[in-house]
Amino acid sequence: MRGCPRLALLCALPWLLLAASPGHPAKSPRQPPAPRRDPLDPARGADFDRVYSGVVNLSTENIYSFNYTSQPGQVTAVRVYVNSSSENLNYPVLVVVRQQKEVLSWQVPLLFQGLYQRSYNYQEVSRTLCPSEATNETGPLEQLIFVDVASMAPLGAQYKLLVTKLKHFQLRTNVAFHFTASPSQPQYFLYKFPKDVDSVVIKVVSEMAYPCSVVSVQNIMCPVYDLDHDVEFNGVYQSMTKKAAITLQVRHCFCGHCCQ
């Protein structure tokens, strides 16, 4: 984010969910056709809250463009959801999300290593993009997001794409907030310290005792580490089954605010 961030992030990640997926001149080798976009899918002007379906293969990729305006003092969080019926790990659907300063990518199915060397494939993946905050100095900012969906599958791989703006992204003090998360669909949220509050306790309660979940507190900066293999890289974290609590003090946070 530009300037001095004034927000804190809360990230909760259930780690290991048990659910789940002679004489002729030599010819140069034939080059594969360059990828092209499906004319039925838009390269620009895609809409939020609309489900897009498509098929991608070795020669076809689809690019979607989303734009919105962020206002000073307002943080807009965008979440990208992709699922695919393909279970072929050799030819997954590849998703690349490009923002002004960030690139986020993953594949579907998404593979996680669980307990006892077991692996789990998830055919539904959703990620929250690192938001950009407009300031009074910058004024309103036009935000542009490109979502590139591709695959090397010779016969094609089907997918569905949904991009939404999160309605409930900022947490409030003493107000309970309900959400769901999984290894392939982690969640994080913003928290801003009130002027008269120096310390808070973040409590997370789960109705189900998963093998392992993680609550992480991170400074407000991009990228946000929200997957099982990188959640330890920034801030502090705590593993949990059904309950977890972390004390957060404003003096430990960047510019008086931090993320978890």
PDB file of C-alpha atoms in Angstrom:
ATOM      1  CA  MET A   1       0.000   0.000   0.000  1.00  0.00           C
ATOM      2  CA  ARG A   2       1.120   3.551  -0.607  1.00  0.00           C
ATOM      3  CA  GLY A   3       2.076   5.732   2.286  1.00  0.00           C
ATOM      4  CA  CYS A   4       1.752   4.678   5.885  1.00  0.00           C
ATOM      5  CA  PRO A   5      -0.714   1.833   6.294  1.00  0.00           C
ATOM      6  CA  ARG A   6      -3.219   2.320   9.047  1.00  0.00           C
ATOM      7  CA  LEU A   7      -4.806  -1.093   9.131  1.00  0.00           C
ATOM      8  CA  ALA A   8      -4.233  -4.527  10.514  1.00  0.00           C
ATOM      9  CA  LEU A   9      -4.875  -7.885   8.916  1.00  0.00           C
ATOM     10  CA  LEU A  10      -6.371 -11.018  10.384  1.00  0.00           C
ATOM     11  CA  CYS A  11      -5.643 -14.280   8.597  1.00  0.00           C
ATOM     12  CA  ALA A  12      -7.070 -17.671   9.543  1.00  0.00           C
ATOM     13  CA  LEU A  13      -5.977 -20.784   7.664  1.00  0.00           C
ATOM     14  CA  PRO A  14      -7.138 -24.347   8.369  1.00  0.00           C
ATOM     15  CA  TRP A  15      -3.995 -26.229   7.438  1.00  0.00           C
ATOM     16  CA  LEU A  16      -4.790 -29.886   6.831  1.00  0.00           C
ATOM     17  CA  LEU A  17      -8.447 -30.388   6.068  1.00  0.00           C
ATOM     18  CA  LEU A  18      -9.409 -34.041   5.569  1.00  0.00           C
ATOM     19  CA  ALA A  19     -11.770 -33.458   2.590  1.00  0.00           C
ATOM     20  CA  ALA A  20     -11.015 -33.482   0.483  1.00  0.00           C
ATOM     21  CA  SER A  21      -7.696 -33.459  -5.194  1.00  0.00           C
ATOM     22  CA  PRO A  22      18.403 -39.003 -48.133  1.00  0.00           C
ATOM     23  CA  GLY A  23      18.130 -36.053 -50.210  1.00  0.00           C
ATOM     24  CA  HIS A  24      15.633 -33.738 -48.740  1.00  0.00           C
ATOM     25  CA  PRO A  25      16.732 -30.707 -46.758  1.00  0.00           C
ATOM     26  CA  ALA A  26      16.114 -30.950 -43.077  1.00  0.00           C
ATOM     27  CA  LYS A  27      13.020 -29.170 -41.850  1.00  0.00           C
ATOM     28  CA  SER A  28      12.966 -27.159 -38.690  1.00  0.00           C
ATOM     29  CA  PRO A  29      10.780 -28.645 -35.974  1.00  0.00           C
ATOM     30  CA  ARG A  30       7.208 -27.493 -36.018  1.00  0.00           C
ATOM     31  CA  GLN A  31       6.472 -24.857 -33.444  1.00  0.00           C
ATOM     32  CA  PRO A  32       3.286 -25.091 -31.359  1.00  0.00           C
ATOM     33  CA  PRO A  33       0.676 -22.452 -32.169  1.00  0.00           C
ATOM     34  CA  ALA A  34       0.843 -19.304 -30.112  1.00  0.00           C
ATOM     35  CA  PRO A  35      -1.847 -19.075 -27.429  1.00  0.00           C
ATOM     36  CA  ARG A  36      -4.908 -17.115 -28.438  1.00  0.00           C
ATOM     37  CA  ARG A  37      -7.868 -15.817 -26.558  1.00  0.00           C
ATOM     38  CA  ASP A  38     -11.283 -17.328 -26.940  1.00  0.00           C
ATOM     39  CA  PRO A  39     -13.353 -14.718 -28.865  1.00  0.00           C
ATOM     40  CA  LEU A  40     -16.404 -15.625 -26.785  1.00  0.00           C
ATOM     41  CA  ASP A  41     -14.749 -14.531 -23.568  1.00  0.00           C
ATOM     42  CA  PRO A  42     -13.990 -10.845 -22.889  1.00  0.00           C
ATOM     43  CA  ALA A  43     -10.425  -9.613 -22.606  1.00  0.00           C
ATOM     44  CA  ARG A  44     -11.716  -6.404 -21.022  1.00  0.00           C
ATOM     45  CA  GLY A  45     -14.731  -5.191 -19.178  1.00  0.00           C
ATOM     46  CA  ALA A  46     -15.516  -8.320 -17.191  1.00  0.00           C
ATOM     47  CA  ASP A  47     -18.068  -7.890 -14.417  1.00  0.00           C
ATOM     48  CA  PHE A  48     -17.818  -8.541 -10.732  1.00  0.00           C
ATOM     49  CA  ASP A  49     -20.226 -11.118  -9.271  1.00  0.00           C
ATOM     50  CA  ARG A  50     -20.648 -12.859 -12.624  1.00  0.00           C
ATOM     51  CA  VAL A  51     -19.665 -16.482 -13.191  1.00  0.00           C
ATOM     52  CA  TYR A  52     -17.559 -17.025 -16.323  1.00  0.00           C
ATOM     53  CA  SER A  53     -17.205 -20.542 -17.762  1.00  0.00           C
ATOM     54  CA  GLY A  54     -14.655 -21.590 -20.341  1.00  0.00           C
ATOM     55  CA  VAL A  55     -12.263 -24.163 -21.728  1.00  0.00           C
ATOM     56  CA  VAL A  56      -8.529 -23.596 -22.076  1.00  0.00           C
ATOM     57  CA  ASN A  57      -5.899 -25.749 -23.754  1.00  0.00           C
ATOM     58  CA  LEU A  58      -2.417 -25.651 -25.288  1.00  0.00           C
ATOM     59  CA  SER A  59      -3.427 -23.040 -27.880  1.00  0.00           C
ATOM     60  CA  THR A  60      -6.151 -21.068 -26.068  1.00  0.00           C
ATOM     61  CA  GLU A  61      -6.018 -18.911 -22.989  1.00  0.00           C
ATOM     62  CA  ASN A  62      -8.605 -16.504 -21.641  1.00  0.00           C
ATOM     63  CA  ILE A  63      -7.882 -13.102 -20.116  1.00  0.00           C
ATOM     64  CA  TYR A  64     -10.429 -11.176 -18.065  1.00  0.00           C
ATOM     65  CA  SER A  65     -10.112  -7.557 -16.974  1.00  0.00           C
ATOM     66  CA  PHE A  66     -11.808  -6.017 -13.944  1.00  0.00           C
ATOM     67  CA  ASN A  67     -11.642  -2.404 -12.857  1.00  0.00           C
ATOM     68  CA  TYR A  68     -12.927  -0.335  -9.962  1.00  0.00           C
ATOM     69  CA  THR A  69     -12.179   2.966  -8.235  1.00  0.00           C
ATOM     70  CA  SER A  70     -10.847   3.056  -4.685  1.00  0.00           C
ATOM     71  CA  GLN A  71     -11.669   6.126  -2.615  1.00  0.00           C
ATOM     72  CA  PRO A  72      -9.420   7.728   0.039  1.00  0.00           C
ATOM     73  CA  GLY A  73      -9.966   6.141   3.424  1.00  0.00           C
ATOM     74  CA  GLN A  74     -11.724   3.172   1.878  1.00  0.00           C
ATOM     75  CA  VAL A  75     -10.146  -0.242   1.309  1.00  0.00           C
ATOM     76  CA  THR A  76     -11.736  -2.473  -1.319  1.00  0.00           C
ATOM     77  CA  ALA A  77     -10.809  -6.138  -1.161  1.00  0.00           C
ATOM     78  CA  VAL A  78     -11.287  -8.388  -4.197  1.00  0.00           C
ATOM     79  CA  ARG A  79     -11.538 -12.170  -4.063  1.00  0.00           C
ATOM     80  CA  VAL A  80     -10.952 -14.511  -7.016  1.00  0.00           C
ATOM     81  CA  TYR A  81     -12.611 -17.942  -7.080  1.00  0.00           C
ATOM     82  CA  VAL A  82     -11.763 -20.629  -9.652  1.00  0.00           C
ATOM     83  CA  ASN A  83     -12.901 -24.219  -9.853  1.00  0.00           C
ATOM     84  CA  SER A  84     -12.224 -26.944 -12.397  1.00  0.00           C
ATOM     85  CA  SER A  85     -13.687 -30.395 -12.889  1.00  0.00           C
ATOM     86  CA  SER A  86     -10.313 -31.643 -14.125  1.00  0.00           C
ATOM     87  CA  GLU A  87      -8.442 -33.924 -11.741  1.00  0.00           C
ATOM     88  CA  ASN A  88      -5.347 -34.228 -13.959  1.00  0.00           C
ATOM     89  CA  LEU A  89      -2.380 -32.907 -11.994  1.00  0.00           C
ATOM     90  CA  ASN A  90      -0.191 -33.114 -15.134  1.00  0.00           C
ATOM     91  CA  TYR A  91      -2.350 -30.525 -16.933  1.00  0.00           C
ATOM     92  CA  PRO A  92      -3.870 -28.251 -14.301  1.00  0.00           C
ATOM     93  CA  VAL A  93      -5.684 -24.998 -14.945  1.00  0.00           C
ATOM     94  CA  LEU A  94      -3.183 -22.173 -14.335  1.00  0.00           C
ATOM     95  CA  VAL A  95      -4.447 -18.893 -12.903  1.00  0.00           C
ATOM     96  CA  VAL A  96      -2.372 -15.696 -12.915  1.00  0.00           C
ATOM     97  CA  VAL A  97      -3.768 -12.502 -11.380  1.00  0.00           C
ATOM     98  CA  ARG A  98      -1.986  -9.248 -12.226  1.00  0.00           C
ATOM     99  CA  GLN A  99      -2.410  -6.032 -10.280  1.00  0.00           C
ATOM    100  CA  GLN A 100      -0.492  -2.759 -10.462  1.00  0.00           C
ATOM    101  CA  LYS A 101       2.290  -3.950  -8.139  1.00  0.00           C
ATOM    102  CA  GLU A 102       1.479  -7.564  -7.400  1.00  0.00           C
ATOM    103  CA  VAL A 103       1.227 -10.907  -9.199  1.00  0.00           C
ATOM    104  CA  LEU A 104      -0.573 -13.840  -7.618  1.00  0.00           C
ATOM    105  CA  SER A 105      -0.753 -17.291  -9.207  1.00  0.00           C
ATOM    106  CA  TRP A 106      -1.957 -20.796  -8.426  1.00  0.00           C
ATOM    107  CA  GLN A 107      -3.136 -23.974 -10.125  1.00  0.00           C
ATOM    108  CA  VAL A 108      -6.334 -25.998 -10.023  1.00  0.00           C
ATOM    109  CA  PRO A 109      -6.351 -28.715  -8.793  1.00  0.00           C
ATOM    110  CA  LEU A 110      -4.267 -27.377  -5.923  1.00  0.00           C
ATOM    111  CA  LEU A 111      -2.132 -29.979  -4.158  1.00  0.00           C
ATOM    112  CA  PHE A 112      -1.486 -29.941  -0.420  1.00  0.00           C
ATOM    113  CA  GLN A 113       0.604 -32.314   1.642  1.00  0.00           C
ATOM    114  CA  GLY A 114      -1.205 -33.457   4.763  1.00  0.00           C
ATOM    115  CA  LEU A 115      -0.518 -35.587   7.771  1.00  0.00           C
ATOM    116  CA  TYR A 116       1.232 -38.931   7.467  1.00  0.00           C
ATOM    117  CA  GLN A 117       2.583 -37.994   3.989  1.00  0.00           C
ATOM    118  CA  ARG A 118      -0.910 -37.976   2.528  1.00  0.00           C
ATOM    119  CA  SER A 119      -1.749 -35.544  -0.263  1.00  0.00           C
ATOM    120  CA  TYR A 120      -5.026 -33.775  -0.956  1.00  0.00           C
ATOM    121  CA  ASN A 121      -6.224 -32.248  -4.239  1.00  0.00           C
ATOM    122  CA  TYR A 122      -8.597 -29.280  -4.115  1.00  0.00           C
ATOM    123  CA  GLN A 123     -10.602 -28.420  -7.222  1.00  0.00           C
ATOM    124  CA  GLU A 124     -11.927 -25.167  -5.775  1.00  0.00           C
ATOM    125  CA  VAL A 125      -9.499 -22.360  -4.985  1.00  0.00           C
ATOM    126  CA  SER A 126     -10.207 -18.788  -3.898  1.00  0.00           C
ATOM    127  CA  ARG A 127      -7.735 -16.096  -2.833  1.00  0.00           C
ATOM    128  CA  THR A 128      -8.106 -12.549  -1.573  1.00  0.00           C
ATOM    129  CA  LEU A 129      -5.995 -10.040  -3.504  1.00  0.00           C
ATOM    130  CA  CYS A 130      -3.772  -7.664  -1.591  1.00  0.00           C
ATOM    131  CA  PRO A 131      -5.753  -4.394  -1.594  1.00  0.00           C
ATOM    132  CA  SER A 132      -4.402  -0.974  -2.533  1.00  0.00           C
ATOM    133  CA  GLU A 133      -5.459   1.973  -0.397  1.00  0.00           C
ATOM    134  CA  ALA A 134      -6.088   5.403  -1.831  1.00  0.00           C
ATOM    135  CA  THR A 135      -4.954   8.351   0.292  1.00  0.00           C
ATOM    136  CA  ASN A 136      -5.946  12.008   0.475  1.00  0.00           C
ATOM    137  CA  GLU A 137      -2.701  12.804  -1.358  1.00  0.00           C
ATOM    138  CA  THR A 138      -3.411  10.478  -4.271  1.00  0.00           C
ATOM    139  CA  GLY A 139      -7.161  10.985  -4.413  1.00  0.00           C
ATOM    140  CA  PRO A 140      -9.364   8.308  -6.008  1.00  0.00           C
ATOM    141  CA  LEU A 141      -7.360   5.558  -7.678  1.00  0.00           C
ATOM    142  CA  GLU A 142      -8.440   3.525 -10.696  1.00  0.00           C
ATOM    143  CA  GLN A 143      -7.611  -0.111 -10.026  1.00  0.00           C
ATOM    144  CA  LEU A 144      -7.186  -2.604 -12.872  1.00  0.00           C
ATOM    145  CA  ILE A 145      -6.992  -6.365 -12.402  1.00  0.00           C
ATOM    146  CA  PHE A 146      -6.208  -8.939 -15.084  1.00  0.00           C
ATOM    147  CA  VAL A 147      -7.048 -12.592 -14.556  1.00  0.00           C
ATOM    148  CA  ASP A 148      -5.302 -14.947 -17.004  1.00  0.00           C
ATOM    149  CA  VAL A 149      -6.616 -18.522 -17.199  1.00  0.00           C
ATOM    150  CA  ALA A 150      -4.549 -21.051 -19.168  1.00  0.00           C
ATOM    151  CA  SER A 151      -3.656 -24.743 -19.387  1.00  0.00           C
ATOM    152  CA  MET A 152      -1.270 -26.977 -21.300  1.00  0.00           C
ATOM    153  CA  ALA A 153      -3.930 -29.677 -21.593  1.00  0.00           C
ATOM    154  CA  PRO A 154      -4.027 -30.969 -25.231  1.00  0.00           C
ATOM    155  CA  LEU A 155      -7.769 -31.713 -25.084  1.00  0.00           C
ATOM    156  CA  GLY A 156      -8.759 -28.767 -22.933  1.00  0.00           C
ATOM    157  CA  ALA A 157      -9.651 -28.168 -19.313  1.00  0.00           C
ATOM    158  CA  GLN A 158     -12.922 -26.649 -18.151  1.00  0.00           C
ATOM    159  CA  TYR A 159     -13.131 -23.999 -15.446  1.00  0.00           C
ATOM    160  CA  LYS A 160     -15.423 -21.486 -13.775  1.00  0.00           C
ATOM    161  CA  LEU A 161     -14.286 -18.049 -12.616  1.00  0.00           C
ATOM    162  CA  LEU A 162     -15.944 -15.665 -10.173  1.00  0.00           C
ATOM    163  CA  VAL A 163     -14.484 -12.350  -8.997  1.00  0.00           C
ATOM    164  CA  THR A 164     -16.208 -10.493  -6.182  1.00  0.00           C
ATOM    165  CA  LYS A 165     -15.707  -7.491  -3.921  1.00  0.00           C
ATOM    166  CA  LEU A 166     -15.784  -8.476  -0.276  1.00  0.00           C
ATOM    167  CA  LYS A 167     -18.576  -6.753   1.616  1.00  0.00           C
ATOM    168  CA  HIS A 168     -17.193  -7.571   5.053  1.00  0.00           C
ATOM    169  CA  PHE A 169     -13.422  -7.103   5.014  1.00  0.00           C
ATOM    170  CA  GLN A 170     -12.729  -4.872   7.990  1.00  0.00           C
ATOM    171  CA  LEU A 171     -13.171  -6.244  11.494  1.00  0.00           C
ATOM    172  CA  ARG A 172     -14.606  -4.222  14.355  1.00  0.00           C
ATOM    173  CA  THR A 173     -13.717  -4.311  18.020  1.00  0.00           C
ATOM    174  CA  ASN A 174     -16.031  -6.434  20.180  1.00  0.00           C
ATOM    175  CA  VAL A 175     -18.072  -7.549  17.168  1.00  0.00           C
ATOM    176  CA  ALA A 176     -18.031 -11.264  16.328  1.00  0.00           C
ATOM    177  CA  PHE A 177     -17.495 -12.158  12.674  1.00  0.00           C
ATOM    178  CA  HIS A 178     -18.316 -15.536  11.123  1.00  0.00           C
ATOM    179  CA  PHE A 179     -16.416 -16.933   8.148  1.00  0.00           C
ATOM    180  CA  THR A 180     -15.229 -20.206   6.620  1.00  0.00           C
ATOM    181  CA  ALA A 181     -11.749 -21.127   5.392  1.00  0.00           C
ATOM    182  CA  SER A 182      -9.962 -24.172   4.028  1.00  0.00           C
ATOM    183  CA  PRO A 183      -6.419 -24.965   2.827  1.00  0.00           C
ATOM    184  CA  SER A 184      -7.332 -23.954  -0.733  1.00  0.00           C
ATOM    185  CA  GLN A 185      -9.552 -21.037   0.341  1.00  0.00           C
ATOM    186  CA  PRO A 186      -7.750 -19.122   3.104  1.00  0.00           C
ATOM    187  CA  GLN A 187      -9.202 -15.911   4.497  1.00  0.00           C
ATOM    188  CA  TYR A 188      -7.729 -12.706   5.877  1.00  0.00           C
ATOM    189  CA  PHE A 189      -9.309  -9.492   7.096  1.00  0.00           C
ATOM    190  CA  LEU A 190      -8.396  -5.951   8.053  1.00  0.00           C
ATOM    191  CA  TYR A 191      -8.452  -4.486  11.541  1.00  0.00           C
ATOM    192  CA  LYS A 192      -7.893  -0.830  12.456  1.00  0.00           C
ATOM    193  CA  PHE A 193      -7.037   0.170  15.976  1.00  0.00           C
ATOM    194  CA  PRO A 194      -9.406   2.762  17.442  1.00  0.00           C
ATOM    195  CA  LYS A 195      -7.669   5.874  18.763  1.00  0.00           C
ATOM    196  CA  ASP A 196      -8.320   4.999  22.400  1.00  0.00           C
ATOM    197  CA  VAL A 197      -7.265   1.317  22.168  1.00  0.00           C
ATOM    198  CA  ASP A 198      -3.680   0.177  22.727  1.00  0.00           C
ATOM    199  CA  SER A 199      -4.155  -3.592  22.950  1.00  0.00           C
ATOM    200  CA  VAL A 200      -6.639  -6.160  21.719  1.00  0.00           C
ATOM    201  CA  VAL A 201      -7.066  -9.908  21.989  1.00  0.00           C
ATOM    202  CA  ILE A 202      -7.963 -11.744  18.813  1.00  0.00           C
ATOM    203  CA  LYS A 203      -9.980 -14.867  19.463  1.00  0.00           C
ATOM    204  CA  VAL A 204     -10.823 -17.511  16.870  1.00  0.00           C
ATOM    205  CA  VAL A 205     -13.262 -20.330  17.608  1.00  0.00           C
ATOM    206  CA  SER A 206     -14.084 -23.248  15.317  1.00  0.00           C
ATOM    207  CA  GLU A 207     -17.095 -25.504  15.658  1.00  0.00           C
ATOM    208  CA  MET A 208     -15.090 -28.395  14.215  1.00  0.00           C
ATOM    209  CA  ALA A 209     -11.778 -29.736  15.436  1.00  0.00           C
ATOM    210  CA  TYR A 210      -9.695 -29.871  12.276  1.00  0.00           C
ATOM    211  CA  PRO A 211      -6.326 -31.660  12.429  1.00  0.00           C
ATOM    212  CA  CYS A 212      -4.676 -28.242  12.381  1.00  0.00           C
ATOM    213  CA  SER A 213      -5.614 -24.634  11.699  1.00  0.00           C
ATOM    214  CA  VAL A 214      -3.488 -21.502  11.844  1.00  0.00           C
ATOM    215  CA  VAL A 215      -4.186 -17.952  12.979  1.00  0.00           C
ATOM    216  CA  SER A 216      -1.537 -15.526  11.722  1.00  0.00           C
ATOM    217  CA  VAL A 217      -0.833 -11.871  12.587  1.00  0.00           C
ATOM    218  CA  GLN A 218       1.093  -9.983   9.879  1.00  0.00           C
ATOM    219  CA  ASN A 219       2.038  -6.387   9.162  1.00  0.00           C
ATOM    220  CA  ILE A 220      -0.076  -4.657   6.566  1.00  0.00           C
ATOM    221  CA  MET A 221       2.038  -5.140   3.473  1.00  0.00           C
ATOM    222  CA  CYS A 222       1.981  -7.131   0.249  1.00  0.00           C
ATOM    223  CA  PRO A 223       2.237  -9.976  -0.307  1.00  0.00           C
ATOM    224  CA  VAL A 224       0.094 -11.553   2.377  1.00  0.00           C
ATOM    225  CA  TYR A 225       1.331 -15.021   3.333  1.00  0.00           C
ATOM    226  CA  ASP A 226      -1.839 -17.068   3.664  1.00  0.00           C
ATOM    227  CA  LEU A 227      -0.982 -20.606   2.479  1.00  0.00           C
ATOM    228  CA  ASP A 228       0.280 -23.524   4.529  1.00  0.00           C
ATOM    229  CA  HIS A 229       3.835 -23.372   3.114  1.00  0.00           C
ATOM    230  CA  ASP A 230       4.402 -19.643   3.686  1.00  0.00           C
ATOM    231  CA  VAL A 231       2.214 -18.510   6.583  1.00  0.00           C
ATOM    232  CA  GLU A 232       5.244 -18.713   8.904  1.00  0.00           C
ATOM    233  CA  PHE A 233       7.297 -16.216   6.880  1.00  0.00           C
ATOM    234  CA  ASN A 234       5.835 -13.015   8.333  1.00  0.00           C
ATOM    235  CA  GLY A 235       4.527 -11.912  11.678  1.00  0.00           C
ATOM    236  CA  VAL A 236       3.445 -14.333  14.383  1.00  0.00           C
ATOM    237  CA  TYR A 237       1.134 -17.295  14.171  1.00  0.00           C
ATOM    238  CA  GLN A 238      -0.594 -19.837  16.350  1.00  0.00           C
ATOM    239  CA  SER A 239      -1.853 -23.297  15.455  1.00  0.00           C
ATOM    240  CA  MET A 240      -5.228 -24.391  16.786  1.00  0.00           C
ATOM    241  CA  THR A 241      -7.869 -27.091  16.761  1.00  0.00           C
ATOM    242  CA  LYS A 242     -10.978 -25.392  18.137  1.00  0.00           C
ATOM    243  CA  LYS A 243      -9.787 -22.222  19.918  1.00  0.00           C
ATOM    244  CA  ALA A 244      -6.933 -19.710  19.606  1.00  0.00           C
ATOM    245  CA  ALA A 245      -6.135 -16.274  21.036  1.00  0.00           C
ATOM    246  CA  ILE A 246      -3.374 -13.785  20.206  1.00  0.00           C
ATOM    247  CA  THR A 247      -2.724 -10.501  22.004  1.00  0.00           C
ATOM    248  CA  LEU A 248      -1.945  -7.617  19.678  1.00  0.00           C
ATOM    249  CA  GLN A 249      -0.503  -4.289  20.821  1.00  0.00           C
ATOM    250  CA  VAL A 250      -0.538  -1.171  18.710  1.00  0.00           C
ATOM    251  CA  ARG A 251       3.144  -0.423  19.494  1.00  0.00           C
ATOM    252  CA  HIS A 252       4.159  -3.651  17.739  1.00  0.00           C
ATOM    253  CA  CYS A 253       2.494  -2.603  14.516  1.00  0.00           C
ATOM    254  CA  PHE A 254       3.860  -0.740  11.533  1.00  0.00           C
ATOM    255  CA  CYS A 255       2.837   2.940  11.841  1.00  0.00           C
ATOM    256  CA  GLY A 256       0.774   2.041  14.881  1.00  0.00           C
ATOM    257  CA  HIS A 257      -1.249  -0.657  13.178  1.00  0.00           C
ATOM    258  CA  CYS A 258      -0.527  -4.271  12.320  1.00  0.00           C
ATOM    259  CA  CYS A 259      -1.889  -7.313  10.676  1.00  0.00           C
ATOM    260  CA  GLN A 260      -2.473 -10.846  11.862  1.00  0.00           C
TER     261      GLN A 260
END
